[in-house]
CSV table of C-alpha atoms and ligand atoms in Angstrom, one decimal:
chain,number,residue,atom,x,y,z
A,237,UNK,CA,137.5,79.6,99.3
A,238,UNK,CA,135.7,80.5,96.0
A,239,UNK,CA,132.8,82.1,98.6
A,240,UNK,CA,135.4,84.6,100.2
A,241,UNK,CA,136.4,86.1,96.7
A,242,UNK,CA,132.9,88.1,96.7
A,243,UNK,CA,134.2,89.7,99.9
A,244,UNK,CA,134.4,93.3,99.3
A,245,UNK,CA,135.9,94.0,102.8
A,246,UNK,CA,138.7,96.7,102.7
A,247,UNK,CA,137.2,98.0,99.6
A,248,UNK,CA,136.5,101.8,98.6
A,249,UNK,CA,134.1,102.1,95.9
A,250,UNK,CA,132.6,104.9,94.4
A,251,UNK,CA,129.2,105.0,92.1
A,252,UNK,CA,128.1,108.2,90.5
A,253,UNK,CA,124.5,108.3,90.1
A,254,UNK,CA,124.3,106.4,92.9
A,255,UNK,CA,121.0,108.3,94.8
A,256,UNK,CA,118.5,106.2,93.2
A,257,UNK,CA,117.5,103.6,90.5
A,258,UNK,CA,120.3,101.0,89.5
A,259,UNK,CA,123.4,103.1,91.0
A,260,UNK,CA,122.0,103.0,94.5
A,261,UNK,CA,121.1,99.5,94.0
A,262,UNK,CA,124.6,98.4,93.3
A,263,UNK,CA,125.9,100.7,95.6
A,264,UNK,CA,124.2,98.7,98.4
A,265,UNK,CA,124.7,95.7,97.3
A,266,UNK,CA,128.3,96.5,97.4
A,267,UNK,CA,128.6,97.8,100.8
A,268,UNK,CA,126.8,94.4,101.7
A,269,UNK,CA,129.5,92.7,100.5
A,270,UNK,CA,131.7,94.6,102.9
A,271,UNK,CA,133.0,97.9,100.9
A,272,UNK,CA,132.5,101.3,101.7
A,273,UNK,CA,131.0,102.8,99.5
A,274,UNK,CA,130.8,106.8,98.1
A,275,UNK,CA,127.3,107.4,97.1
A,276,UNK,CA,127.4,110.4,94.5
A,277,UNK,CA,125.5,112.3,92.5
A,278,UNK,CA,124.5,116.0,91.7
A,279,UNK,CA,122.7,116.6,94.9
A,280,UNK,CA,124.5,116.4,98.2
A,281,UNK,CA,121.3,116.2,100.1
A,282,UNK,CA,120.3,112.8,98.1
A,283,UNK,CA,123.1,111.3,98.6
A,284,UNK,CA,123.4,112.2,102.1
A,285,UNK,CA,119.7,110.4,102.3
A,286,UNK,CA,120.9,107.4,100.9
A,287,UNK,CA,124.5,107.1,102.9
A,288,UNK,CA,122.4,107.9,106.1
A,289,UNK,CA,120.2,105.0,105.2
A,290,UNK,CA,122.7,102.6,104.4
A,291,UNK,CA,124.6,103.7,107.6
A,292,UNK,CA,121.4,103.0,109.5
A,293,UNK,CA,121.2,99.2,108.0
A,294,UNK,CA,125.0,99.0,109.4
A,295,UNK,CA,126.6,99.6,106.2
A,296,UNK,CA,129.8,101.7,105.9
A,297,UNK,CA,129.0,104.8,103.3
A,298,UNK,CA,129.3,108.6,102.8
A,299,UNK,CA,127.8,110.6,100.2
A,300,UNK,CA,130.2,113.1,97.9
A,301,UNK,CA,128.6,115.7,95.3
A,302,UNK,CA,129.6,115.6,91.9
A,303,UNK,CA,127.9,116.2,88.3
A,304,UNK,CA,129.9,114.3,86.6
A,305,UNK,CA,130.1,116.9,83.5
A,306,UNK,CA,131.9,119.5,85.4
A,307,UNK,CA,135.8,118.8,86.0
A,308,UNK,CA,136.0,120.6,89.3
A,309,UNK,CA,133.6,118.5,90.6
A,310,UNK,CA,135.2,115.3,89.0
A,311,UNK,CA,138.6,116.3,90.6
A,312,UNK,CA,136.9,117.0,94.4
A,313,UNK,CA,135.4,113.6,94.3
A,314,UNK,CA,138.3,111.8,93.9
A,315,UNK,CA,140.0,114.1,96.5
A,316,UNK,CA,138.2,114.2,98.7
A,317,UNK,CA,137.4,110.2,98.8
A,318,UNK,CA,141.5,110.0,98.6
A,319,UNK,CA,142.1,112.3,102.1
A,320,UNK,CA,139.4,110.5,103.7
A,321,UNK,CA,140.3,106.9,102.9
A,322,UNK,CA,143.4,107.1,100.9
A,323,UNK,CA,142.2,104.8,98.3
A,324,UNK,CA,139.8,103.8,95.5
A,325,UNK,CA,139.4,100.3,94.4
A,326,UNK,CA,136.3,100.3,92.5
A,327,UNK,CA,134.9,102.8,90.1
A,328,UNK,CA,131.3,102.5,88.8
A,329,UNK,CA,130.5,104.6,85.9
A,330,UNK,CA,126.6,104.5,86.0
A,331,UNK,CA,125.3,108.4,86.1
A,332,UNK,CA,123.6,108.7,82.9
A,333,UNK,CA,121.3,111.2,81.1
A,334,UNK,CA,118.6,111.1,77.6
A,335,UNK,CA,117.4,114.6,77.7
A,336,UNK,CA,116.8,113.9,73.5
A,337,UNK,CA,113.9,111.5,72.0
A,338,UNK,CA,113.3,112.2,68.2
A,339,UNK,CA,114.8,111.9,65.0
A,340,UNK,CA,118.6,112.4,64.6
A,341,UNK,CA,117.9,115.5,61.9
A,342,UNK,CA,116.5,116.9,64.3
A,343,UNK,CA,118.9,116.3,67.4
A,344,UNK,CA,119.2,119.8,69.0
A,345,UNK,CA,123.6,120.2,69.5
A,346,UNK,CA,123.2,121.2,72.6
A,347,UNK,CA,121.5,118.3,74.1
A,348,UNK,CA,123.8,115.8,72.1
A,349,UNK,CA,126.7,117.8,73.4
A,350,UNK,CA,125.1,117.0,77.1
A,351,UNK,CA,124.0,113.5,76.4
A,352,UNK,CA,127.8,112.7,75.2
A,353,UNK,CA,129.6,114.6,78.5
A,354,UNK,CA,127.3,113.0,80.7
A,355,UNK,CA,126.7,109.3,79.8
A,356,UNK,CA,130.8,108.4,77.8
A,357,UNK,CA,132.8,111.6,78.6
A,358,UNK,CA,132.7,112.1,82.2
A,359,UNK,CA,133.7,107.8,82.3
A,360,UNK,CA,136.4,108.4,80.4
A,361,UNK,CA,138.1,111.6,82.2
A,362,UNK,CA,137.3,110.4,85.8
A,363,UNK,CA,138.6,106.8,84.9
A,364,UNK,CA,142.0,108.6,84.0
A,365,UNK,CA,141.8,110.2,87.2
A,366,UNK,CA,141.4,107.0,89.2
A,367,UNK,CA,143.9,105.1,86.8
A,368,UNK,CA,147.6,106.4,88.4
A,369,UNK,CA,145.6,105.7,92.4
A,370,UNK,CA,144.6,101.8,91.1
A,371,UNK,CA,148.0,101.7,89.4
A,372,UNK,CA,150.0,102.8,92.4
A,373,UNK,CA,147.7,100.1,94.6
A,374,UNK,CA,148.5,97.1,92.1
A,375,UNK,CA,145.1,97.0,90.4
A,376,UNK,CA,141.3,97.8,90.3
A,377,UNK,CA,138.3,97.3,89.0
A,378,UNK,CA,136.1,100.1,87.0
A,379,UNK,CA,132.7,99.1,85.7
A,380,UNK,CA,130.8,101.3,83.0
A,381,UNK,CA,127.0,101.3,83.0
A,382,UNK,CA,126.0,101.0,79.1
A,383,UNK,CA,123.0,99.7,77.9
A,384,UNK,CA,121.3,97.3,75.3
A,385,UNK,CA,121.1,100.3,73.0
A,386,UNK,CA,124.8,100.3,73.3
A,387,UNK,CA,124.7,97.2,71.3
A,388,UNK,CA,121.0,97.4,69.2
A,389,UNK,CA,120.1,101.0,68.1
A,390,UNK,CA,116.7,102.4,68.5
A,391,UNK,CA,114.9,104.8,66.4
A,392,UNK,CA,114.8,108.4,68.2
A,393,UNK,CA,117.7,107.7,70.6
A,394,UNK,CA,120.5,108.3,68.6
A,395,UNK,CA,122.6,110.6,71.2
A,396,UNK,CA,121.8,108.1,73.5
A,397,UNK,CA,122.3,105.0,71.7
A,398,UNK,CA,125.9,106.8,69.9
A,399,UNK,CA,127.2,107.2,74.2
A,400,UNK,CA,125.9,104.1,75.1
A,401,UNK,CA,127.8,102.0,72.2
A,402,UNK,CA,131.2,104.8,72.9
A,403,UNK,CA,131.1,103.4,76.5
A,404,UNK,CA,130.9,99.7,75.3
A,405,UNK,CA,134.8,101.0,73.0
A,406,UNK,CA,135.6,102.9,75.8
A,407,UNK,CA,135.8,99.6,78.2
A,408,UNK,CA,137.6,97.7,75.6
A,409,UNK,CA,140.3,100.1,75.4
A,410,UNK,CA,141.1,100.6,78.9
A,411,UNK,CA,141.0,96.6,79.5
A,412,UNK,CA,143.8,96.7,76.9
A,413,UNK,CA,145.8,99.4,77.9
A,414,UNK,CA,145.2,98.6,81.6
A,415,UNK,CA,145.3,94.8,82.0
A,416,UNK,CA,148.9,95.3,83.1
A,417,UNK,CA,148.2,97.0,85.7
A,418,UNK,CA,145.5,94.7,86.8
A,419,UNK,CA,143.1,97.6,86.2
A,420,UNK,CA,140.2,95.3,85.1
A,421,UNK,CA,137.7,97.7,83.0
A,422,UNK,CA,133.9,96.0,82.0
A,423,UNK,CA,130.5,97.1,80.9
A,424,UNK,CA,127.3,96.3,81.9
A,425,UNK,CA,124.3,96.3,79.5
A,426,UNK,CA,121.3,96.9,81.3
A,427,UNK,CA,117.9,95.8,79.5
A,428,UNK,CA,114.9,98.0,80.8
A,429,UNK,CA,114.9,98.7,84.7
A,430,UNK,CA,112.2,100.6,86.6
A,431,UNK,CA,113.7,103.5,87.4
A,432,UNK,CA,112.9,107.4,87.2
A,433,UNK,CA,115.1,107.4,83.6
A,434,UNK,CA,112.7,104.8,82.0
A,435,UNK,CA,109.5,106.0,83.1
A,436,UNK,CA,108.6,107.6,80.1
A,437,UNK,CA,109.6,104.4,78.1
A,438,UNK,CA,107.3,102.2,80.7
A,439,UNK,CA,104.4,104.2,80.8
A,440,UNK,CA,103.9,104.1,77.0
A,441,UNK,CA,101.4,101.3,76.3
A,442,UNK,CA,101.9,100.4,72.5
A,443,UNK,CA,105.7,100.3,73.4
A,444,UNK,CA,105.1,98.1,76.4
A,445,UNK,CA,102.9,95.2,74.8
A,446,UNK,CA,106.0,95.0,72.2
A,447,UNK,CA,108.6,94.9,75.1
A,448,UNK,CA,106.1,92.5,77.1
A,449,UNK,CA,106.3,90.1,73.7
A,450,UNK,CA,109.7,90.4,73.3
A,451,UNK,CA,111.3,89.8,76.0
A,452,UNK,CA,112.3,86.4,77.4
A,453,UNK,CA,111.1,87.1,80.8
A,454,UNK,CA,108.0,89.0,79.4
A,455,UNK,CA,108.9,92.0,82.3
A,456,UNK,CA,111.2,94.6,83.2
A,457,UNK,CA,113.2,94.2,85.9
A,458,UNK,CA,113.9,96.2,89.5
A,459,UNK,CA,117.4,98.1,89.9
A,460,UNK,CA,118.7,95.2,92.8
A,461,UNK,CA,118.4,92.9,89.7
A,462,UNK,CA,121.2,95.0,88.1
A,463,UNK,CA,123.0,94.9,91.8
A,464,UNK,CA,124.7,91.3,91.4
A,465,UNK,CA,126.5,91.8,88.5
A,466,UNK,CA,128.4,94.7,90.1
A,467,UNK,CA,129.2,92.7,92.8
A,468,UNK,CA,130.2,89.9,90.9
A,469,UNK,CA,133.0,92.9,88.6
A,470,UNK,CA,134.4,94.7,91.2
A,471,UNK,CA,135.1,91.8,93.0
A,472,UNK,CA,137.9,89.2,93.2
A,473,UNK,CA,135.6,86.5,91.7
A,474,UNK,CA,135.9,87.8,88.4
A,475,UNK,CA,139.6,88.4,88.6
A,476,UNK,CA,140.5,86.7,85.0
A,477,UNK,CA,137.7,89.3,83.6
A,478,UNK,CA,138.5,92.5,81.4
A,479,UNK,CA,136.9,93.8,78.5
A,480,UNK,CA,133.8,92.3,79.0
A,481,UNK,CA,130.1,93.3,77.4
A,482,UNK,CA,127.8,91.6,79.7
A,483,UNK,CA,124.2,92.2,78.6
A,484,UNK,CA,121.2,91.6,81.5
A,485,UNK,CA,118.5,92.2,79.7
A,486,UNK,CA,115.6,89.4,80.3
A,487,UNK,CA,116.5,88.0,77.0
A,488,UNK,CA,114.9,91.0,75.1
A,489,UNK,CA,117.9,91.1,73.0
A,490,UNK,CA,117.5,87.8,71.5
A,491,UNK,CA,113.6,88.9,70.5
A,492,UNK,CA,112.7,86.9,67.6
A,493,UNK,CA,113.4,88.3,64.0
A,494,UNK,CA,109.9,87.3,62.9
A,495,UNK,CA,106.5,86.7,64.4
B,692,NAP,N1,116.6,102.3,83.6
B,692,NAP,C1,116.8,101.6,82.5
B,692,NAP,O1,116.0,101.0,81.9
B,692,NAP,C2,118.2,101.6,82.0
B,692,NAP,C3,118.5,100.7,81.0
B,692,NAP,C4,119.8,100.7,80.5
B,692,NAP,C5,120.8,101.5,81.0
B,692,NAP,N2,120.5,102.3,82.0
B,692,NAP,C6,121.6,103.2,82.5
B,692,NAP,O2,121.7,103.0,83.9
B,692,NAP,C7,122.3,104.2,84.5
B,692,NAP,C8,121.4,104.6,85.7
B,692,NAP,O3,120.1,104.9,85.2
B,692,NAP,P1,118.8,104.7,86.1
B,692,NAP,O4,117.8,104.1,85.3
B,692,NAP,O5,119.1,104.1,87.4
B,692,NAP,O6,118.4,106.3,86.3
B,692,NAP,P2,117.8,107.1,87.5
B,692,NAP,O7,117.0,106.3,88.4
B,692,NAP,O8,117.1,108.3,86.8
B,692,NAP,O9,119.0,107.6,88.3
B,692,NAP,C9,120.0,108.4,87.7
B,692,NAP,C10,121.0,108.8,88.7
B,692,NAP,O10,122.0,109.6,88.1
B,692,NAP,C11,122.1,110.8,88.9
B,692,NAP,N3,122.5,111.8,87.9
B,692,NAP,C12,121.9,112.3,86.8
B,692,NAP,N4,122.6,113.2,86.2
B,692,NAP,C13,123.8,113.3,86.8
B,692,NAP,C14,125.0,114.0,86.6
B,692,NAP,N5,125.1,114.8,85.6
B,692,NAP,N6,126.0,113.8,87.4
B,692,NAP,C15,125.9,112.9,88.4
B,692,NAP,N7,124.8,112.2,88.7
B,692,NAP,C16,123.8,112.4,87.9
B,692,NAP,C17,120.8,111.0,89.5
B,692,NAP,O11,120.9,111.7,90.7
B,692,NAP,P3,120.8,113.3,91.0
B,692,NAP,O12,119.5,113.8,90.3
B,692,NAP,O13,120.8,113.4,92.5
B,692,NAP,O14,122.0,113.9,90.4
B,692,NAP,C18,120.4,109.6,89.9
B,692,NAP,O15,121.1,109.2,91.0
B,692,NAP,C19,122.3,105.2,83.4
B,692,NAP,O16,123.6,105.3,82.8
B,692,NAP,C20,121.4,104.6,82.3
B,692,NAP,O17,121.7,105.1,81.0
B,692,NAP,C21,119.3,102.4,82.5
């Protein structure tokens, strides 16, 4: 049955960033579909909120530690989510940071070097360290969380925009070097989400009536709107897909040239 590929039963999965915004949202929606789920992010207490609350809607999760910039914490994770369930199915690459907005002249290093171990270098070492577990297993699914400026570039986002398009190449190359292995590797390209990360964005008015005119669907949309599209990756149902860009954006991306 085409309806029982969606079933995530069986399945560990873990999502950094995962204690609020679009990380939790796709975190739930994929212990719904039956995984277990490891709800991570920098702050043990938030993530033990969020497993506690998931628990409490019957869903199977726990929640792990890890800034995903620091390597010790990068190698506990996985670890620790090994001794407990002795496998990792699905990987969701979705903690992200833009501690920079202004011109790229300008771009403090310091906060380029954080935007670029956050948001492309922390997917790319704790993919390798999930790679040899999936390969051992037969396969797997990792999903990186880009963005549309990983695909159209912004003015005064340029650390952000250069991570976001990195983790777009980064995708490609591990669906190629992976497929083998039936390690299936894909990116999703959020358009603008409510979340604590684009408040700044949606609270600015002049940018908003642009956005509001541009965009297909004339609104932003809520982190469960982002949850589906997970689902649909790191399951079997999309078991002939690898390398993919998927954009879920509202339509902003096809704003009209002119007028
Ligand atoms: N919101 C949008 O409009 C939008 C659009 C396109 C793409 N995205 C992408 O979607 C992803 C999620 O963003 P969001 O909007 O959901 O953000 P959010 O609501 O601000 O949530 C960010 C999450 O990441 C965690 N986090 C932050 N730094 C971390 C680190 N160094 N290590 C581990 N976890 C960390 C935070 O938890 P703690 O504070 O507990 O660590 C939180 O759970 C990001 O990659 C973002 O670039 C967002």
């Amino acid at each position: 049955m085409i309806k029982e590929k969606f079933n995530l039963t069986g399945k560990v999965a873990i999502i950094t960033g995962a204690s609020k915004g679009i990380g939790e949202a796709m975190a739930r929606g994929l212990a719904e579909f039956g995984a277990t789920v490891v709800v991570s992010s920098r702050k043990q207490a938030a993530v033990d909120a969020v497993a506690k609350q998931f628990q409490a809607e019957g869903l199977t999760a726990i929640g792990i530690e890890c800034h995903v910039a620091k390597p010790d914490h990068r190698e506990k994770l996985i670890e620790k989510v090994m001794e407990k369930y002795g496998r990792i199915d699905i990987l969701i690459n979705n903690a992200g940071t833009n501690p920079y907005f202004g011109p790229i002249h300008k771009m403090p290093e310091n906060l380029y070097q954080k935007t670029m171990d956050i948001n492309i270098n922390s997917a790319l070492a704790l993919s390798n360290l999930v790679y040899p577990i999936m390969q051992a297993q037969g396969g797997g699914s990792i999903i990186h969380i880009s963005s549309i400026e990983g695909i159209h570039s912004s003015a005064m986002m340029a650390a952000y925009d250069i991570s976001k398009h990195a983790l777009i190449a980064l995708g490609k190359n591990q669906a190629i070097e992976w497929g083998r292995h039936n390690i299936r590797v894909n990116t999703i390209c959020p358009g603008y989400v409510k979340t604590k990360l684009s408040e700044a964005l949606l609270s600015n008015e002049e940018l908003m009536k642009s956005f509001e005119k541009n965009c297909a669907l004339g609104r932003y949309s809520t982190p469960d709107e982002m949850a589906g599209l997970a689902v649909f990756l790191a399951s079997d149902a999309s078991s002939y897909m690898t390398g993919s860009t998927i954009v879920n954006d509202g339509g902003l991306l096809h704003a009209p040239l002119f007028g």
